[in-house]
mmCIF file of C-alpha atoms in Angstrom:
data_model
loop_
_atom_site.group_PDB
_atom_site.id
_atom_site.type_symbol
_atom_site.label_atom_id
_atom_site.label_comp_id
_atom_site.label_asym_id
_atom_site.label_seq_id
_atom_site.Cartn_x
_atom_site.Cartn_y
_atom_site.Cartn_z
ATOM 1 C CA UNK A 1 -21.524 121.779 -5.521
ATOM 2 C CA UNK A 2 -22.122 123.024 -9.056
ATOM 3 C CA UNK A 3 -21.864 121.055 -12.287
ATOM 4 C CA UNK A 4 -18.474 121.022 -13.962
ATOM 5 C CA UNK A 5 -18.163 123.345 -16.865
ATOM 6 C CA UNK A 6 -16.842 122.467 -20.281
ATOM 7 C CA UNK A 7 -13.681 124.286 -19.504
ATOM 8 C CA UNK A 8 -13.070 122.346 -16.344
ATOM 9 C CA UNK A 9 -13.778 119.112 -18.190
ATOM 10 C CA UNK A 10 -11.298 120.125 -20.840
ATOM 11 C CA UNK A 11 -8.677 120.826 -18.216
ATOM 12 C CA UNK A 12 -9.355 117.555 -16.548
ATOM 13 C CA UNK A 13 -9.024 115.594 -19.732
ATOM 14 C CA UNK A 14 -5.877 117.374 -20.726
ATOM 15 C CA UNK A 15 -4.214 117.153 -17.360
ATOM 16 C CA UNK A 16 -1.078 115.012 -17.250
ATOM 17 C CA UNK A 17 1.365 114.101 -14.604
ATOM 18 C CA UNK A 18 4.744 115.536 -14.412
ATOM 19 C CA UNK A 19 6.300 112.358 -15.821
ATOM 20 C CA UNK A 20 3.976 112.314 -18.791
ATOM 21 C CA UNK A 21 1.685 109.621 -17.409
ATOM 22 C CA UNK A 22 -1.901 110.110 -18.217
ATOM 23 C CA UNK A 23 -4.843 108.086 -16.980
ATOM 24 C CA UNK A 24 -6.055 108.033 -20.528
ATOM 25 C CA UNK A 25 -3.027 105.973 -21.444
ATOM 26 C CA UNK A 26 -3.966 103.212 -19.015
ATOM 27 C CA UNK A 27 -5.310 100.006 -20.592
ATOM 28 C CA UNK A 28 -7.158 97.427 -18.631
ATOM 29 C CA UNK A 29 -5.066 94.289 -17.923
ATOM 30 C CA UNK A 30 -6.084 91.274 -19.955
ATOM 31 C CA UNK A 31 -7.284 88.561 -17.691
ATOM 32 C CA UNK A 32 -5.605 85.174 -18.348
ATOM 33 C CA UNK A 33 -6.921 81.932 -17.016
ATOM 34 C CA UNK A 34 -4.638 78.840 -17.187
ATOM 35 C CA UNK A 35 -6.708 75.953 -18.283
ATOM 36 C CA UNK A 36 -6.181 72.636 -16.493
ATOM 37 C CA UNK A 37 -5.858 69.598 -18.779
ATOM 38 C CA UNK A 38 -8.117 66.695 -18.006
ATOM 39 C CA UNK A 39 -6.422 63.836 -16.207
ATOM 40 C CA UNK A 40 -5.214 61.034 -18.441
ATOM 41 C CA UNK A 41 -3.622 57.635 -17.796
ATOM 42 C CA UNK A 42 -0.221 59.222 -18.338
ATOM 43 C CA UNK A 43 -0.535 62.077 -15.906
ATOM 44 C CA UNK A 44 -3.169 60.618 -13.642
ATOM 45 C CA UNK A 45 -2.194 60.404 -9.989
ATOM 46 C CA UNK A 46 -3.904 57.705 -7.995
ATOM 47 C CA UNK A 47 -4.433 58.834 -4.488
ATOM 48 C CA UNK A 48 -5.083 56.190 -1.898
ATOM 49 C CA UNK A 49 -8.577 56.059 -0.639
ATOM 50 C CA UNK A 50 -7.851 56.665 2.955
ATOM 51 C CA UNK A 51 -10.718 56.434 5.305
ATOM 52 C CA UNK A 52 -9.758 58.367 8.371
ATOM 53 C CA UNK A 53 -12.756 56.999 10.108
ATOM 54 C CA UNK A 54 -11.514 53.373 10.223
ATOM 55 C CA UNK A 55 -13.938 51.355 12.245
ATOM 56 C CA UNK A 56 -13.334 48.530 14.633
ATOM 57 C CA UNK A 57 -14.824 46.027 12.166
ATOM 58 C CA UNK A 58 -12.190 46.835 9.513
ATOM 59 C CA UNK A 59 -9.398 46.350 12.056
ATOM 60 C CA UNK A 60 -10.868 42.949 12.946
ATOM 61 C CA UNK A 61 -10.990 41.965 9.285
ATOM 62 C CA UNK A 62 -7.296 42.772 8.848
ATOM 63 C CA UNK A 63 -6.431 40.717 11.891
ATOM 64 C CA UNK A 64 -8.528 37.848 10.552
ATOM 65 C CA UNK A 65 -6.711 38.000 7.210
ATOM 66 C CA UNK A 66 -3.329 37.859 8.949
ATOM 67 C CA UNK A 67 -4.461 34.864 10.985
ATOM 68 C CA UNK A 68 -5.664 33.117 7.841
ATOM 69 C CA UNK A 69 -2.311 33.793 6.174
ATOM 70 C CA UNK A 70 -0.481 32.283 9.153
ATOM 71 C CA UNK A 71 -2.868 29.318 9.128
ATOM 72 C CA UNK A 72 -2.309 28.799 5.407
ATOM 73 C CA UNK A 73 1.451 28.898 5.933
ATOM 74 C CA UNK A 74 1.140 26.341 8.707
ATOM 75 C CA UNK A 75 -1.047 24.153 6.512
ATOM 76 C CA UNK A 76 1.451 24.383 3.640
ATOM 77 C CA UNK A 77 4.276 23.473 6.006
ATOM 78 C CA UNK A 78 2.316 20.455 7.232
ATOM 79 C CA UNK A 79 1.596 19.350 3.663
ATOM 80 C CA UNK A 80 5.247 19.815 2.741
ATOM 81 C CA UNK A 81 6.349 17.789 5.761
ATOM 82 C CA UNK A 82 3.895 15.015 4.904
ATOM 83 C CA UNK A 83 5.151 14.904 1.307
ATOM 84 C CA UNK A 84 8.770 14.832 2.459
ATOM 85 C CA UNK A 85 7.985 12.052 4.959
ATOM 86 C CA UNK A 86 6.150 10.037 2.300
ATOM 87 C CA UNK A 87 9.061 10.405 -0.119
ATOM 88 C CA UNK A 88 11.545 9.421 2.597
ATOM 89 C CA UNK A 89 9.455 6.352 3.491
ATOM 90 C CA UNK A 90 9.279 5.275 -0.152
ATOM 91 C CA UNK A 91 13.002 5.880 -0.543
ATOM 92 C CA UNK A 92 13.743 3.793 2.548
ATOM 93 C CA UNK A 93 11.502 1.019 1.227
ATOM 94 C CA UNK A 94 13.296 1.055 -2.121
ATOM 95 C CA UNK A 95 16.669 0.990 -0.381
ATOM 96 C CA UNK A 96 15.600 -2.055 1.642
ATOM 97 C CA UNK A 97 14.349 -3.820 -1.488
ATOM 98 C CA UNK A 98 17.597 -3.036 -3.300
ATOM 99 C CA UNK A 99 19.599 -4.363 -0.354
ATOM 100 C CA UNK A 100 17.503 -7.549 -0.319
ATOM 101 C CA UNK A 101 18.117 -8.003 -4.043
ATOM 102 C CA UNK A 102 21.842 -7.502 -3.486
ATOM 103 C CA UNK A 103 21.816 -10.122 -0.724
ATOM 104 C CA UNK A 104 19.922 -12.557 -2.949
ATOM 105 C CA UNK A 105 22.352 -11.855 -5.767
ATOM 106 C CA UNK A 106 25.299 -12.615 -3.485
ATOM 107 C CA UNK A 107 23.611 -15.833 -2.321
ATOM 108 C CA UNK A 108 22.931 -16.941 -5.893
ATOM 109 C CA UNK A 109 26.477 -16.044 -6.881
ATOM 110 C CA UNK A 110 27.835 -18.172 -4.053
ATOM 111 C CA UNK A 111 25.547 -21.027 -5.070
ATOM 112 C CA UNK A 112 26.717 -20.766 -8.667
ATOM 113 C CA UNK A 113 30.328 -20.737 -7.565
ATOM 114 C CA UNK A 114 29.681 -23.771 -5.377
ATOM 115 C CA UNK A 115 27.865 -25.505 -8.221
ATOM 116 C CA UNK A 116 30.725 -24.719 -10.565
ATOM 117 C CA UNK A 117 33.123 -26.262 -8.059
ATOM 118 C CA UNK A 118 30.888 -29.335 -7.819
ATOM 119 C CA UNK A 119 30.742 -29.557 -11.612
ATOM 120 C CA UNK A 120 34.528 -29.346 -11.837
ATOM 121 C CA UNK A 121 34.892 -32.067 -9.217
ATOM 122 C CA UNK A 122 32.319 -34.256 -10.953
ATOM 123 C CA UNK A 123 34.023 -33.697 -14.283
ATOM 124 C CA UNK A 124 37.336 -34.742 -12.769
ATOM 125 C CA UNK A 125 35.743 -37.807 -11.201
ATOM 126 C CA UNK A 126 34.080 -38.638 -14.515
ATOM 127 C CA UNK A 127 37.413 -38.471 -16.308
ATOM 128 C CA UNK A 128 38.910 -40.731 -13.653
ATOM 129 C CA UNK A 129 35.983 -43.135 -14.038
ATOM 130 C CA UNK A 130 36.459 -43.168 -17.797
ATOM 131 C CA UNK A 131 40.117 -44.049 -17.308
ATOM 132 C CA UNK A 132 39.232 -46.809 -14.859
ATOM 133 C CA UNK A 133 36.562 -48.136 -17.222
ATOM 134 C CA UNK A 134 39.037 -48.200 -20.117
ATOM 135 C CA UNK A 135 41.543 -50.137 -18.017
ATOM 136 C CA UNK A 136 38.838 -52.531 -16.810
ATOM 137 C CA UNK A 137 37.603 -53.086 -20.362
ATOM 138 C CA UNK A 138 41.109 -53.933 -21.495
ATOM 139 C CA UNK A 139 41.561 -56.351 -18.616
ATOM 140 C CA UNK A 140 38.237 -58.035 -19.323
ATOM 141 C CA UNK A 141 39.169 -58.378 -22.968
ATOM 142 C CA UNK A 142 42.523 -59.855 -21.998
ATOM 143 C CA UNK A 143 40.766 -62.238 -19.628
ATOM 144 C CA UNK A 144 38.344 -63.310 -22.335
ATOM 145 C CA UNK A 145 41.199 -63.906 -24.701
ATOM 146 C CA UNK A 146 42.967 -65.888 -21.978
ATOM 147 C CA UNK A 147 39.933 -68.084 -21.353
ATOM 148 C CA UNK A 148 39.543 -68.681 -25.084
ATOM 149 C CA UNK A 149 42.911 -70.396 -25.250
ATOM 150 C CA UNK A 150 41.057 -73.596 -24.261
ATOM 151 C CA UNK A 151 38.022 -72.914 -26.475
ATOM 152 C CA UNK A 152 37.203 -74.919 -29.583
ATOM 153 C CA UNK A 153 34.813 -73.782 -32.307
ATOM 154 C CA UNK A 154 32.999 -76.428 -34.255
ATOM 155 C CA UNK A 155 31.599 -75.398 -37.642
ATOM 156 C CA UNK A 156 28.951 -77.103 -39.766
ATOM 157 C CA UNK A 157 26.467 -78.054 -37.051
ATOM 158 C CA UNK A 158 23.070 -76.901 -38.271
ATOM 159 C CA UNK A 159 20.544 -75.388 -35.872
ATOM 160 C CA UNK A 160 17.566 -77.646 -35.298
ATOM 161 C CA UNK A 161 15.784 -76.195 -32.300
ATOM 162 C CA UNK A 162 15.609 -72.537 -31.266
ATOM 163 C CA UNK A 163 15.413 -73.668 -27.642
ATOM 164 C CA UNK A 164 18.762 -75.496 -27.726
ATOM 165 C CA UNK A 165 20.491 -75.150 -24.352
ATOM 166 C CA UNK A 166 24.081 -75.758 -23.282
ATOM 167 C CA UNK A 167 23.418 -79.489 -22.553
ATOM 168 C CA UNK A 168 22.257 -79.977 -26.112
ATOM 169 C CA UNK A 169 25.342 -78.171 -27.370
ATOM 170 C CA UNK A 170 27.574 -80.403 -25.193
ATOM 171 C CA UNK A 171 25.989 -83.606 -26.556
ATOM 172 C CA UNK A 172 26.400 -82.347 -30.132
ATOM 173 C CA UNK A 173 30.075 -81.590 -29.448
ATOM 174 C CA UNK A 174 30.626 -85.073 -27.946
ATOM 175 C CA UNK A 175 29.144 -86.667 -31.085
ATOM 176 C CA UNK A 176 31.451 -84.607 -33.288
ATOM 177 C CA UNK A 177 34.536 -85.640 -31.303
ATOM 178 C CA UNK A 178 33.404 -89.280 -31.291
ATOM 179 C CA UNK A 179 32.991 -89.189 -35.078
ATOM 180 C CA UNK A 180 36.656 -88.336 -35.450
ATOM 181 C CA UNK A 181 37.778 -90.961 -32.958
ATOM 182 C CA UNK A 182 38.153 -88.796 -29.853
ATOM 183 C CA UNK A 183 36.494 -89.977 -26.712
ATOM 184 C CA UNK A 184 35.354 -87.106 -24.505
ATOM 185 C CA UNK A 185 32.979 -86.963 -21.564
ATOM 186 C CA UNK A 186 30.502 -84.258 -20.572
ATOM 187 C CA UNK A 187 32.541 -83.321 -17.484
ATOM 188 C CA UNK A 188 35.467 -82.506 -19.779
ATOM 189 C CA UNK A 189 33.503 -79.525 -21.135
ATOM 190 C CA UNK A 190 32.938 -76.453 -18.986
ATOM 191 C CA UNK A 191 30.348 -74.885 -21.277
ATOM 192 C CA UNK A 192 29.061 -75.172 -24.810
ATOM 193 C CA UNK A 193 26.829 -72.688 -26.665
ATOM 194 C CA UNK A 194 25.820 -71.521 -30.072
ATOM 195 C CA UNK A 195 27.336 -68.411 -31.617
ATOM 196 C CA UNK A 196 25.008 -65.883 -33.193
ATOM 197 C CA UNK A 197 21.248 -65.967 -33.692
ATOM 198 C CA UNK A 198 19.232 -69.099 -34.362
ATOM 199 C CA UNK A 199 19.190 -70.065 -38.045
ATOM 200 C CA UNK A 200 17.006 -73.101 -38.851
ATOM 201 C CA UNK A 201 19.016 -75.977 -40.387
ATOM 202 C CA UNK A 202 21.594 -73.632 -41.841
ATOM 203 C CA UNK A 203 24.897 -75.475 -42.353
ATOM 204 C CA UNK A 204 28.028 -73.761 -41.239
ATOM 205 C CA UNK A 205 26.535 -72.308 -38.087
ATOM 206 C CA UNK A 206 29.094 -73.031 -35.419
ATOM 207 C CA UNK A 207 29.189 -74.002 -31.800
ATOM 208 C CA UNK A 208 31.836 -73.015 -29.297
ATOM 209 C CA UNK A 209 32.893 -75.237 -26.419
ATOM 210 C CA UNK A 210 35.317 -74.499 -23.612
ATOM 211 C CA UNK A 211 37.505 -77.225 -22.193
ATOM 212 C CA UNK A 212 38.956 -77.096 -18.650
#
């Protein structure tokens, strides 16, 4: 095959298709490469680290964890039950103490009511006793006044001895009556005594005698 001549090259370069398309008009396509942005926190996708080759040891560990969780739940339930029981026991104890205090309060209240009744009764009896005492005092006073109807007071007999007894007073009274011309015997006098405290040789101190 011979070399192409300049004329054939010219024909080749000037050859066009029937629709006006020429290979010379072809431009190479511009290659475009879409760059991938680096992963950030916003668009980062966390894929689970799945180990398809899970071993028997890892399965045992998961089972152990589940058992520990169940055991912890059981332990927490036991602790909760113990706390509830302790609180209930303390509450029951407090309720019993409160009931005992209520019973004691009722007992004391009854005692106070009984004591108040006793005090009212004693007060009434005391008022009655005061009335009886007033009546008795009046009667005694009347009786004293009645017995004094036969009493004679003698004035002007001076005290000589602080140990003067009723016999001495009787003898002094007999002398006084004799001095005025009245004869009287000791058996005519029931009792004779000085009035007031002893006053040595003080004139005017009197003696009272009671005649039958």
